mmCIF file of C-alpha atoms and ligand atoms in Angstrom:
data_model
loop_
_atom_site.group_PDB
_atom_site.id
_atom_site.type_symbol
_atom_site.label_atom_id
_atom_site.label_comp_id
_atom_site.label_asym_id
_atom_site.label_seq_id
_atom_site.Cartn_x
_atom_site.Cartn_y
_atom_site.Cartn_z
ATOM 1 C CA MET P 1 17.848 4.658 -4.510
ATOM 2 C CA SER P 2 19.851 6.537 -2.434
ATOM 3 C CA THR P 3 19.069 5.723 1.738
ATOM 4 C CA PRO P 4 17.961 8.306 3.518
ATOM 5 C CA ASN P 5 20.400 9.081 6.719
ATOM 6 C CA ASN P 6 20.682 7.053 10.684
ATOM 7 C CA TYR P 7 18.342 4.521 8.606
ATOM 8 C CA PHE P 8 19.096 0.680 8.346
ATOM 9 C CA GLN P 9 18.090 -1.752 5.944
ATOM 10 C CA PRO P 10 16.760 -4.515 6.798
ATOM 11 C CA ASP P 11 19.375 -6.617 8.422
ATOM 12 C CA PHE P 12 20.665 -10.293 6.639
ATOM 13 C CA SER P 13 17.459 -12.383 8.051
ATOM 14 C CA GLY P 14 15.364 -9.355 6.686
ATOM 15 C CA LYS P 15 14.024 -8.151 10.342
ATOM 16 C CA PHE P 16 13.827 -3.937 10.598
ATOM 17 C CA GLY P 17 14.447 -3.917 14.538
ATOM 18 C CA LYS P 18 12.789 -7.235 15.405
ATOM 19 C CA TYR P 19 10.516 -7.410 13.187
ATOM 20 C CA GLY P 20 10.185 -8.687 9.551
ATOM 21 C CA GLY P 21 12.088 -11.595 8.816
ATOM 22 C CA LYS P 22 11.447 -15.012 7.255
ATOM 23 C CA PHE P 23 8.468 -17.493 8.807
ATOM 24 C CA VAL P 24 7.878 -19.594 5.863
ATOM 25 C CA PRO P 25 7.849 -23.152 5.089
ATOM 26 C CA GLU P 26 11.415 -24.212 4.491
ATOM 27 C CA THR P 27 10.376 -24.729 0.730
ATOM 28 C CA LEU P 28 10.363 -21.190 0.257
ATOM 29 C CA ILE P 29 13.397 -20.530 1.841
ATOM 30 C CA THR P 30 15.236 -21.107 -1.395
ATOM 31 C CA PRO P 31 13.182 -19.384 -3.855
ATOM 32 C CA LEU P 32 12.955 -16.349 -1.458
ATOM 33 C CA LYS P 33 17.098 -16.482 -1.420
ATOM 34 C CA GLU P 34 17.138 -16.223 -4.912
ATOM 35 C CA LEU P 35 14.157 -13.652 -5.209
ATOM 36 C CA GLU P 36 16.343 -11.479 -3.109
ATOM 37 C CA GLU P 37 19.588 -11.947 -5.239
ATOM 38 C CA THR P 38 17.676 -11.308 -8.122
ATOM 39 C CA TYR P 39 16.664 -8.590 -7.234
ATOM 40 C CA PHE P 40 19.969 -6.829 -5.839
ATOM 41 C CA GLN P 41 21.482 -7.436 -8.944
ATOM 42 C CA LEU P 42 18.635 -5.934 -11.043
ATOM 43 C CA LEU P 43 19.187 -2.799 -8.510
ATOM 44 C CA LYS P 44 22.812 -2.808 -10.134
ATOM 45 C CA ASP P 45 21.632 -3.334 -13.849
ATOM 46 C CA ASP P 46 21.211 0.216 -16.076
ATOM 47 C CA ASN P 47 19.190 -2.215 -18.062
ATOM 48 C CA PHE P 48 16.148 -2.735 -15.470
ATOM 49 C CA ASN P 49 16.616 0.631 -14.449
ATOM 50 C CA LYS P 50 15.903 2.517 -17.841
ATOM 51 C CA GLU P 51 13.176 -0.027 -18.588
ATOM 52 C CA LEU P 52 11.494 0.752 -15.461
ATOM 53 C CA ASP P 53 11.725 4.388 -15.690
ATOM 54 C CA LYS P 54 10.579 4.036 -19.436
ATOM 55 C CA LEU P 55 7.564 2.025 -17.931
ATOM 56 C CA ASN P 56 6.887 4.556 -15.093
ATOM 57 C CA LYS P 57 6.678 6.880 -17.655
ATOM 58 C CA GLU P 58 5.079 5.738 -20.832
ATOM 59 C CA PHE P 59 3.183 3.165 -19.472
ATOM 60 C CA SER P 60 1.430 4.515 -15.779
ATOM 61 C CA GLY P 61 1.626 8.211 -16.912
ATOM 62 C CA ARG P 62 4.714 8.807 -14.089
ATOM 63 C CA PRO P 63 5.330 11.193 -12.030
ATOM 64 C CA THR P 64 1.949 11.950 -10.662
ATOM 65 C CA PRO P 65 1.440 15.380 -9.967
ATOM 66 C CA LEU P 66 1.358 16.689 -6.705
ATOM 67 C CA THR P 67 -1.687 19.142 -6.540
ATOM 68 C CA PHE P 68 -2.495 22.783 -4.372
ATOM 69 C CA ALA P 69 -5.924 21.525 -2.545
ATOM 70 C CA GLU P 70 -6.793 24.926 -2.811
ATOM 71 C CA GLY P 71 -10.101 24.557 -1.807
ATOM 72 C CA LEU P 72 -9.589 22.054 1.519
ATOM 73 C CA THR P 73 -6.852 24.796 2.466
ATOM 74 C CA ASN P 74 -9.648 27.536 2.710
ATOM 75 C CA TYR P 75 -12.141 25.353 3.933
ATOM 76 C CA TYR P 76 -9.589 24.517 6.878
ATOM 77 C CA LYS P 77 -8.164 27.799 7.083
ATOM 78 C CA ARG P 78 -4.908 26.447 8.110
ATOM 79 C CA ALA P 79 -2.010 24.928 6.726
ATOM 80 C CA LYS P 80 -1.342 24.709 3.109
ATOM 81 C CA ILE P 81 -2.501 21.111 1.702
ATOM 82 C CA TYR P 82 -1.623 19.769 -1.293
ATOM 83 C CA LEU P 83 -2.342 16.315 -2.620
ATOM 84 C CA LYS P 84 -0.209 13.723 -4.021
ATOM 85 C CA ARG P 85 -2.137 12.233 -7.336
ATOM 86 C CA GLU P 86 -1.428 8.178 -7.045
ATOM 87 C CA ASP P 87 -5.157 8.699 -8.451
ATOM 88 C CA LEU P 88 -3.992 9.249 -11.438
ATOM 89 C CA CYS P 89 -1.579 6.418 -12.185
ATOM 90 C CA HIS P 90 -2.480 3.934 -14.847
ATOM 91 C CA THR P 91 -5.433 1.555 -13.088
ATOM 92 C CA GLY P 92 -6.125 4.270 -10.654
ATOM 93 C CA ALA P 93 -3.887 3.322 -7.966
ATOM 94 C CA HIS P 94 0.159 3.034 -6.685
ATOM 95 C CA LYS P 95 -0.006 -0.922 -6.789
ATOM 96 C CA ILE P 96 0.975 -0.470 -10.456
ATOM 97 C CA ASN P 97 4.367 0.989 -9.227
ATOM 98 C CA ASN P 98 5.153 -2.036 -7.611
ATOM 99 C CA ALA P 99 3.387 -4.542 -10.018
ATOM 100 C CA LEU P 100 5.883 -2.834 -13.014
ATOM 101 C CA GLY P 101 8.922 -3.557 -10.720
ATOM 102 C CA GLN P 102 7.855 -7.135 -9.865
ATOM 103 C CA ILE P 103 6.710 -8.360 -13.590
ATOM 104 C CA LEU P 104 10.311 -7.394 -14.687
ATOM 105 C CA LEU P 105 12.192 -9.500 -12.177
ATOM 106 C CA ALA P 106 9.959 -12.146 -12.493
ATOM 107 C CA LYS P 107 10.921 -11.826 -16.339
ATOM 108 C CA LYS P 108 14.806 -12.031 -15.259
ATOM 109 C CA LEU P 109 13.934 -14.949 -12.740
ATOM 110 C CA GLY P 110 12.564 -17.069 -15.842
ATOM 111 C CA LYS P 111 9.456 -17.275 -14.323
ATOM 112 C CA LYS P 112 6.021 -18.003 -16.248
ATOM 113 C CA ARG P 113 2.827 -18.343 -14.418
ATOM 114 C CA ILE P 114 2.144 -15.139 -11.729
ATOM 115 C CA ILE P 115 -0.158 -15.251 -8.803
ATOM 116 C CA ALA P 116 -1.228 -12.350 -6.899
ATOM 117 C CA GLU P 117 -3.958 -12.392 -4.117
ATOM 118 C CA THR P 118 -6.355 -8.876 -3.752
ATOM 119 C CA GLY P 119 -9.040 -7.093 -1.675
ATOM 120 C CA ALA P 120 -9.709 -4.138 -3.076
ATOM 121 C CA GLY P 121 -8.771 -5.189 -6.413
ATOM 122 C CA GLN P 122 -6.690 -2.922 -7.341
ATOM 123 C CA HIS P 123 -3.983 -4.977 -6.668
ATOM 124 C CA GLY P 124 -5.153 -7.601 -8.886
ATOM 125 C CA VAL P 125 -5.646 -5.105 -11.480
ATOM 126 C CA ALA P 126 -2.086 -4.496 -11.408
ATOM 127 C CA THR P 127 -1.279 -7.396 -11.608
ATOM 128 C CA ALA P 128 -3.803 -8.666 -14.295
ATOM 129 C CA THR P 129 -2.250 -5.488 -16.288
ATOM 130 C CA VAL P 130 0.813 -6.218 -16.468
ATOM 131 C CA CYS P 131 0.345 -9.877 -16.784
ATOM 132 C CA ALA P 132 -1.341 -8.793 -20.194
ATOM 133 C CA LYS P 133 1.324 -6.256 -20.969
ATOM 134 C CA PHE P 134 4.182 -8.975 -20.712
ATOM 135 C CA GLY P 135 1.967 -11.637 -22.001
ATOM 136 C CA MET P 136 2.300 -14.515 -18.848
ATOM 137 C CA LYS P 137 -0.297 -16.167 -17.267
ATOM 138 C CA CYS P 138 -2.033 -14.886 -14.457
ATOM 139 C CA PHE P 139 -4.134 -16.314 -11.761
ATOM 140 C CA VAL P 140 -5.445 -13.345 -9.162
ATOM 141 C CA TYR P 141 -6.788 -15.028 -5.799
ATOM 142 C CA MET P 142 -9.598 -12.904 -3.904
ATOM 143 C CA GLY P 143 -12.253 -13.588 -1.539
ATOM 144 C CA GLU P 144 -15.923 -14.239 -2.404
ATOM 145 C CA VAL P 145 -17.188 -11.179 0.268
ATOM 146 C CA ASP P 146 -14.352 -8.557 -1.590
ATOM 147 C CA ILE P 147 -15.267 -9.988 -5.050
ATOM 148 C CA GLU P 148 -19.390 -8.800 -4.583
ATOM 149 C CA ARG P 149 -18.151 -5.453 -3.121
ATOM 150 C CA GLN P 150 -15.770 -5.079 -6.057
ATOM 151 C CA SER P 151 -17.312 -6.898 -9.110
ATOM 152 C CA LEU P 152 -15.921 -4.625 -11.326
ATOM 153 C CA ASN P 153 -12.645 -4.644 -10.868
ATOM 154 C CA VAL P 154 -13.189 -8.668 -10.924
ATOM 155 C CA PHE P 155 -14.388 -8.051 -14.523
ATOM 156 C CA ARG P 156 -11.734 -5.754 -15.005
ATOM 157 C CA MET P 157 -9.371 -8.588 -14.422
ATOM 158 C CA LYS P 158 -11.348 -10.740 -16.415
ATOM 159 C CA LEU P 159 -11.226 -8.694 -19.460
ATOM 160 C CA LEU P 160 -7.634 -8.353 -19.094
ATOM 161 C CA GLY P 161 -7.340 -11.913 -19.341
ATOM 162 C CA ALA P 162 -6.868 -13.026 -16.072
ATOM 163 C CA GLU P 163 -8.320 -15.612 -13.933
ATOM 164 C CA VAL P 164 -9.853 -15.121 -10.568
ATOM 165 C CA ILE P 165 -9.564 -17.482 -8.184
ATOM 166 C CA PRO P 166 -12.870 -17.406 -5.552
ATOM 167 C CA VAL P 167 -11.924 -17.702 -2.089
ATOM 168 C CA SER P 168 -14.522 -18.873 0.285
ATOM 169 C CA SER P 169 -12.176 -19.859 3.809
ATOM 170 C CA GLY P 170 -12.136 -17.637 7.187
ATOM 171 C CA SER P 171 -13.574 -13.787 6.551
ATOM 172 C CA ARG P 172 -13.241 -14.555 2.512
ATOM 173 C CA THR P 173 -11.638 -11.135 2.905
ATOM 174 C CA LEU P 174 -7.724 -10.256 1.774
ATOM 175 C CA LYS P 175 -5.839 -12.323 4.424
ATOM 176 C CA ASP P 176 -7.685 -15.354 3.367
ATOM 177 C CA ALA P 177 -6.982 -14.552 -0.312
ATOM 178 C CA THR P 178 -2.746 -14.281 1.045
ATOM 179 C CA ASN P 179 -3.006 -17.697 2.374
ATOM 180 C CA GLU P 180 -4.184 -19.727 -0.508
ATOM 181 C CA ALA P 181 -1.844 -17.417 -2.931
ATOM 182 C CA ILE P 182 0.968 -18.617 -0.083
ATOM 183 C CA ARG P 183 -0.513 -22.005 -0.462
ATOM 184 C CA ASP P 184 -0.240 -22.164 -3.997
ATOM 185 C CA TRP P 185 3.339 -20.257 -4.297
ATOM 186 C CA VAL P 186 4.348 -23.260 -2.064
ATOM 187 C CA THR P 187 3.100 -25.851 -4.365
ATOM 188 C CA ASN P 188 3.943 -24.299 -7.672
ATOM 189 C CA VAL P 189 7.267 -22.257 -6.790
ATOM 190 C CA ASN P 190 9.256 -23.565 -9.805
ATOM 191 C CA ASP P 191 7.382 -21.966 -12.728
ATOM 192 C CA THR P 192 5.613 -18.966 -10.240
ATOM 193 C CA HIS P 193 6.233 -15.648 -9.252
ATOM 194 C CA TYR P 194 4.415 -14.434 -6.725
ATOM 195 C CA ILE P 195 3.285 -10.795 -6.516
ATOM 196 C CA ILE P 196 2.671 -9.458 -3.011
ATOM 197 C CA GLY P 197 0.814 -6.557 -2.998
ATOM 198 C CA SER P 198 2.100 -4.565 -0.117
ATOM 199 C CA VAL P 199 5.120 -4.044 2.162
ATOM 200 C CA VAL P 200 3.764 -7.573 3.926
ATOM 201 C CA GLY P 201 5.073 -11.206 3.749
ATOM 202 C CA PRO P 202 8.823 -12.925 4.178
ATOM 203 C CA HIS P 203 11.754 -10.430 3.142
ATOM 204 C CA PRO P 204 12.683 -9.284 1.068
ATOM 205 C CA TYR P 205 8.911 -8.620 0.176
ATOM 206 C CA PRO P 206 8.075 -5.666 2.442
ATOM 207 C CA MET P 207 11.738 -4.362 1.254
ATOM 208 C CA MET P 208 11.306 -4.858 -2.218
ATOM 209 C CA VAL P 209 7.906 -2.911 -2.442
ATOM 210 C CA ARG P 210 8.563 -0.369 -0.488
ATOM 211 C CA ASN P 211 11.583 0.437 -2.934
ATOM 212 C CA PHE P 212 9.599 0.074 -6.068
ATOM 213 C CA GLN P 213 6.961 2.456 -3.956
ATOM 214 C CA SER P 214 9.331 5.085 -2.695
ATOM 215 C CA ILE P 215 9.040 6.594 -6.147
ATOM 216 C CA ILE P 216 6.475 8.377 -4.486
ATOM 217 C CA GLY P 217 8.148 9.982 -2.163
ATOM 218 C CA PHE P 218 10.931 11.240 -4.431
ATOM 219 C CA GLU P 219 8.998 12.711 -6.763
ATOM 220 C CA THR P 220 7.213 14.394 -3.790
ATOM 221 C CA LYS P 221 10.432 15.633 -2.676
ATOM 222 C CA GLU P 222 11.310 16.849 -5.341
ATOM 223 C CA GLN P 223 7.643 18.882 -6.183
ATOM 224 C CA ILE P 224 7.195 20.415 -3.003
ATOM 225 C CA GLN P 225 10.981 22.225 -3.628
ATOM 226 C CA ILE P 226 9.867 23.475 -6.651
ATOM 227 C CA ALA P 227 6.668 24.567 -5.199
ATOM 228 C CA GLU P 228 7.118 25.683 -1.999
ATOM 229 C CA ASN P 229 11.259 25.689 -2.213
ATOM 230 C CA ARG P 230 11.203 23.497 0.898
ATOM 231 C CA LEU P 231 9.950 20.003 2.511
ATOM 232 C CA PRO P 232 6.431 20.162 4.076
ATOM 233 C CA ASP P 233 5.612 19.929 7.823
ATOM 234 C CA TYR P 234 3.398 16.687 7.921
ATOM 235 C CA ILE P 235 2.842 13.874 5.446
ATOM 236 C CA VAL P 236 -0.081 11.856 5.672
ATOM 237 C CA ALA P 237 -1.317 8.377 4.111
ATOM 238 C CA CYS P 238 -3.276 5.579 4.449
ATOM 239 C CA VAL P 239 -2.331 2.213 5.818
ATOM 240 C CA GLY P 240 -3.770 -0.414 5.172
ATOM 241 C CA GLY P 241 -0.381 -3.491 4.662
ATOM 242 C CA GLY P 242 1.242 -0.021 4.168
ATOM 243 C CA SER P 243 2.595 0.442 0.966
ATOM 244 C CA ASN P 244 1.761 3.720 -0.313
ATOM 245 C CA ALA P 245 2.300 5.292 3.392
ATOM 246 C CA ILE P 246 5.983 3.607 3.608
ATOM 247 C CA GLY P 247 6.660 4.778 -0.229
ATOM 248 C CA ILE P 248 5.442 8.261 0.049
ATOM 249 C CA PHE P 249 7.405 8.298 3.547
ATOM 250 C CA TYR P 250 10.663 6.928 2.848
ATOM 251 C CA PRO P 251 12.768 9.443 1.208
ATOM 252 C CA PHE P 252 11.375 11.698 4.666
ATOM 253 C CA LEU P 253 12.488 9.341 7.280
ATOM 254 C CA ASN P 254 14.056 11.084 9.974
ATOM 255 C CA SER P 255 14.428 14.620 7.804
ATOM 256 C CA GLY P 256 12.012 16.246 10.459
ATOM 257 C CA VAL P 257 9.252 15.786 8.274
ATOM 258 C CA LYS P 258 6.166 14.840 10.508
ATOM 259 C CA LEU P 259 4.958 11.155 9.323
ATOM 260 C CA ILE P 260 1.555 9.923 9.809
ATOM 261 C CA GLY P 261 -0.341 6.717 9.104
ATOM 262 C CA VAL P 262 -3.687 6.506 9.394
ATOM 263 C CA GLU P 263 -5.586 3.256 9.371
ATOM 264 C CA ALA P 264 -9.126 2.387 9.125
ATOM 265 C CA GLY P 265 -11.122 2.808 12.272
ATOM 266 C CA GLY P 266 -14.240 0.669 10.880
ATOM 267 C CA TYR P 267 -17.025 0.924 13.492
ATOM 268 C CA GLY P 268 -14.628 2.504 15.780
ATOM 269 C CA ILE P 269 -12.319 1.411 17.590
ATOM 270 C CA ASN P 270 -14.460 0.694 20.771
ATOM 271 C CA THR P 271 -16.072 -2.156 19.133
ATOM 272 C CA ASN P 272 -14.687 -5.145 17.634
ATOM 273 C CA LYS P 273 -15.097 -4.277 14.109
ATOM 274 C CA HIS P 274 -11.780 -2.116 12.640
ATOM 275 C CA CYS P 275 -8.281 -2.999 11.411
ATOM 276 C CA ALA P 276 -6.363 -0.381 13.315
ATOM 277 C CA THR P 277 -3.522 -2.914 13.923
ATOM 278 C CA LEU P 278 -1.074 -0.641 15.337
ATOM 279 C CA THR P 279 -3.310 1.245 17.503
ATOM 280 C CA LEU P 280 -4.554 -2.111 19.056
ATOM 281 C CA GLY P 281 -2.484 -4.790 17.804
ATOM 282 C CA ARG P 282 0.068 -6.825 19.485
ATOM 283 C CA GLU P 283 3.434 -8.715 18.175
ATOM 284 C CA GLY P 284 2.594 -11.899 16.157
ATOM 285 C CA ILE P 285 3.826 -13.956 13.546
ATOM 286 C CA PHE P 286 1.776 -13.820 10.350
ATOM 287 C CA GLN P 287 1.983 -14.311 6.849
ATOM 288 C CA GLY P 288 5.740 -14.795 7.036
ATOM 289 C CA MET P 289 6.339 -11.956 9.236
ATOM 290 C CA LYS P 290 6.606 -10.714 12.660
ATOM 291 C CA THR P 291 4.825 -7.726 12.578
ATOM 292 C CA TYR P 292 1.732 -6.304 15.210
ATOM 293 C CA LEU P 293 -1.251 -8.071 14.608
ATOM 294 C CA LEU P 294 -5.221 -7.715 15.629
ATOM 295 C CA GLN P 295 -4.985 -10.883 18.131
ATOM 296 C CA ASP P 296 -7.319 -12.520 20.584
ATOM 297 C CA ASN P 297 -6.501 -14.074 23.565
ATOM 298 C CA ASP P 298 -5.190 -17.211 22.560
ATOM 299 C CA GLY P 299 -2.837 -15.447 19.195
ATOM 300 C CA GLN P 300 -5.778 -15.967 16.454
ATOM 301 C CA VAL P 301 -6.125 -13.411 14.524
ATOM 302 C CA SER P 302 -8.880 -11.704 14.023
ATOM 303 C CA GLU P 303 -12.162 -11.257 12.177
ATOM 304 C CA VAL P 304 -11.690 -7.172 11.300
ATOM 305 C CA HIS P 305 -13.536 -4.798 9.419
ATOM 306 C CA SER P 306 -13.350 -1.817 7.399
ATOM 307 C CA ILE P 307 -15.744 -0.418 4.261
ATOM 308 C CA SER P 308 -12.414 -0.457 2.028
ATOM 309 C CA ALA P 309 -11.575 -3.367 1.374
ATOM 310 C CA GLY P 310 -7.948 -2.280 0.518
ATOM 311 C CA LEU P 311 -7.912 -1.653 3.959
ATOM 312 C CA ASP P 312 -9.833 -4.406 5.853
ATOM 313 C CA TYR P 313 -6.343 -6.608 6.672
ATOM 314 C CA PRO P 314 -5.395 -7.749 10.444
ATOM 315 C CA GLY P 315 -1.682 -7.290 9.918
ATOM 316 C CA VAL P 316 0.674 -4.374 8.692
ATOM 317 C CA GLY P 317 4.203 -4.332 6.808
ATOM 318 C CA PRO P 318 6.830 -4.975 9.139
ATOM 319 C CA GLU P 319 8.480 -1.851 8.824
ATOM 320 C CA HIS P 320 5.709 0.663 9.918
ATOM 321 C CA SER P 321 5.015 -1.859 13.200
ATOM 322 C CA TYR P 322 9.335 -0.699 13.593
ATOM 323 C CA LEU P 323 8.549 3.377 12.866
ATOM 324 C CA LYS P 324 5.698 3.004 15.016
ATOM 325 C CA ASP P 325 8.045 1.427 18.444
ATOM 326 C CA GLU P 326 10.719 3.455 17.500
ATOM 327 C CA ILE P 327 8.177 6.789 17.077
ATOM 328 C CA ILE P 328 9.903 7.567 13.787
ATOM 329 C CA ALA P 329 6.577 7.886 12.262
ATOM 330 C CA ASP P 330 2.611 8.275 14.266
ATOM 331 C CA TYR P 331 0.269 6.470 13.451
ATOM 332 C CA PHE P 332 -3.593 6.803 13.790
ATOM 333 C CA SER P 333 -7.284 5.661 12.704
ATOM 334 C CA VAL P 334 -10.745 6.979 11.300
ATOM 335 C CA SER P 335 -13.236 5.622 10.807
ATOM 336 C CA ASP P 336 -15.886 4.222 7.660
ATOM 337 C CA GLU P 337 -18.231 7.163 8.597
ATOM 338 C CA GLU P 338 -15.658 9.685 8.616
ATOM 339 C CA ALA P 339 -14.071 8.144 5.724
ATOM 340 C CA ILE P 340 -16.640 9.000 3.934
ATOM 341 C CA LYS P 341 -17.450 12.567 5.349
ATOM 342 C CA ALA P 342 -14.316 12.730 3.597
ATOM 343 C CA THR P 343 -14.634 11.440 0.281
ATOM 344 C CA GLU P 344 -17.826 13.799 0.129
ATOM 345 C CA LEU P 345 -16.047 16.623 0.996
ATOM 346 C CA LEU P 346 -12.581 16.111 -1.132
ATOM 347 C CA SER P 347 -15.580 15.339 -4.339
ATOM 348 C CA GLN P 348 -17.192 18.549 -3.389
ATOM 349 C CA LYS P 349 -13.734 20.967 -2.397
ATOM 350 C CA GLU P 350 -11.346 19.699 -5.143
ATOM 351 C CA GLY P 351 -13.595 17.812 -7.992
ATOM 352 C CA ILE P 352 -11.514 14.833 -6.887
ATOM 353 C CA ILE P 353 -13.152 11.397 -5.858
ATOM 354 C CA PRO P 354 -10.781 9.218 -3.566
ATOM 355 C CA ALA P 355 -10.319 5.823 -3.251
ATOM 356 C CA LEU P 356 -12.541 4.664 0.088
ATOM 357 C CA GLU P 357 -8.691 4.083 1.589
ATOM 358 C CA SER P 358 -6.982 7.587 0.644
ATOM 359 C CA ALA P 359 -10.496 9.119 2.412
ATOM 360 C CA HIS P 360 -9.263 7.977 5.389
ATOM 361 C CA ALA P 361 -5.870 9.471 5.125
ATOM 362 C CA ILE P 362 -8.031 13.148 3.503
ATOM 363 C CA ALA P 363 -10.311 12.431 7.059
ATOM 364 C CA TYR P 364 -7.238 12.874 9.385
ATOM 365 C CA LEU P 365 -6.960 16.425 8.243
ATOM 366 C CA GLU P 366 -10.355 16.917 10.050
ATOM 367 C CA LYS P 367 -8.008 16.521 13.115
ATOM 368 C CA LEU P 368 -4.925 17.540 12.527
ATOM 369 C CA THR P 369 -5.710 20.488 10.501
ATOM 370 C CA PRO P 370 -6.467 22.716 13.573
ATOM 371 C CA SER P 371 -3.613 22.306 15.570
ATOM 372 C CA THR P 372 -1.513 23.978 12.641
ATOM 373 C CA ALA P 373 -0.357 27.314 11.480
ATOM 374 C CA LYS P 374 -1.272 29.259 7.963
ATOM 375 C CA ASP P 375 2.372 28.819 7.034
ATOM 376 C CA GLU P 376 3.188 25.370 7.698
ATOM 377 C CA ILE P 377 2.630 22.624 5.116
ATOM 378 C CA ILE P 378 0.918 19.027 5.086
ATOM 379 C CA ILE P 379 0.975 16.567 2.160
ATOM 380 C CA VAL P 380 -1.867 13.916 1.385
ATOM 381 C CA ASN P 381 -1.184 10.876 -0.157
ATOM 382 C CA VAL P 382 -4.489 10.424 -2.608
ATOM 383 C CA SER P 383 -3.394 6.493 -2.998
ATOM 384 C CA GLY P 384 -6.290 5.740 -6.121
ATOM 385 C CA ARG P 385 -9.337 6.808 -7.077
ATOM 386 C CA GLY P 386 -12.933 6.337 -6.430
ATOM 387 C CA ASP P 387 -14.674 4.804 -8.937
ATOM 388 C CA LYS P 388 -14.001 1.264 -7.968
ATOM 389 C CA ASP P 389 -16.141 2.221 -4.490
ATOM 390 C CA LEU P 390 -18.880 4.130 -5.554
ATOM 391 C CA TYR P 391 -21.755 1.363 -5.126
ATOM 392 C CA THR P 392 -20.216 1.339 -1.455
ATOM 393 C CA ILE P 393 -20.337 4.988 -1.183
ATOM 394 C CA LYS P 394 -23.772 5.102 -2.724
ATOM 395 C CA ASN P 395 -25.302 2.412 -0.674
ATOM 396 C CA PHE P 396 -23.721 4.243 2.414
ATOM 397 C CA LEU P 397 -24.972 7.364 2.080
ATOM 398 C CA GLY P 398 -28.208 5.376 1.136
ATOM 399 C CA TYR P 399 -28.963 6.793 -2.236
HETATM 400 C C1 PLP W 1 -4.932 -1.383 -1.882
HETATM 401 C C2 PLP W 1 -4.485 0.049 -1.825
HETATM 402 C C3 PLP W 1 -4.186 0.433 -0.288
HETATM 403 C C4 PLP W 1 -4.035 -0.192 0.688
HETATM 404 O O1 PLP W 1 -2.638 -0.556 0.644
HETATM 405 P P1 PLP W 1 -1.173 -0.570 1.198
HETATM 406 O O2 PLP W 1 -0.220 -1.179 1.026
HETATM 407 O O3 PLP W 1 -1.294 -0.074 2.545
HETATM 408 O O4 PLP W 1 -1.042 0.749 0.527
HETATM 409 C C5 PLP W 1 -4.751 1.721 -0.326
HETATM 410 N N1 PLP W 1 -5.223 2.640 -1.216
HETATM 411 C C6 PLP W 1 -5.396 1.828 -2.203
HETATM 412 C C7 PLP W 1 -6.504 3.073 -3.231
HETATM 413 C C8 PLP W 1 -4.854 0.801 -2.287
HETATM 414 O O5 PLP W 1 -6.336 0.158 -3.826
#
């Protein structure tokens, strides 16, 4: 795994600057250490790297294409727009990149039982998929609100042989599902591996998940060199926990390419119904990490909202908090309504129906393109496809 210039890995305590770390109950300290050691062993293990490469190629269908978006480029009449097509991955989103890496890790650790949390259901489906392939028992924690709005993905998980455990605490969405999964892990850590779905949680997860997802960026770098013989000017990706964004950003850190993360603005960032963590949050400790967090004056985690279940999360990966403070990447937000408009636009100009999460990145083109020139290049990461969101989109548009 090559490392960008002038960019530091997390330190021995798992910190990116002051963010990250391991804020966990003592029972998890040893398992996290074991996980980290096994992960570093595997990185140097040719068989592991070969097996993961083969799975990425023959099971997920990688490399995913980099598509020139001619319709969108002609529509905005400014920079050339390219799309990185994670929507074409097996199971329909980038989540499988991480799930495959972690299932191999779980096998190496000798674990028999897999747990995961899920919001949109994409990570649950990816985890259920790799568990089916590797013959592991799979339990997926999911908030009741998400179970309702993502019922098709719930059925997919069940069909794949996983058990979906409904979570009825708190806002009954992703953060509550994550809390329950952590509780399960603390109790069953001897035989259980927890496949976290984004670059969040205690060290080594944010680093490990980022490395598994950085295949997106490494492919993109090669593909744009072939297509344009140079690097792009901008890379745009949506940010929930931040794994698809850091996955495509990572090989471009400190390369001069402008990196833009787009958060969910929900009903608007002047309301209290949004998930604009990096825009409006402040430092806090949450789910094992120190990071930007949406919280009230007493430090209680806020109830957040996004039309997109995968972005409906009050925290963000600690590396993004670091990249924001250091101004290595910039973060903005777009509203539910803007995301829906972008979904229609991409569908009608390109013939690609994006996931609502990815539509947030597309929506930012509306703000970005006017200040770009025709000889510039923008790459947008299309993190997933929209099949899972069709009911939500249909309801919003009143069909
Ligand atoms: C889960 C998901 C996201 C959000 O997660 P990140 O870790 O921020 O990438 C974005 N897009 C899709 C399609 C997802 O399924």
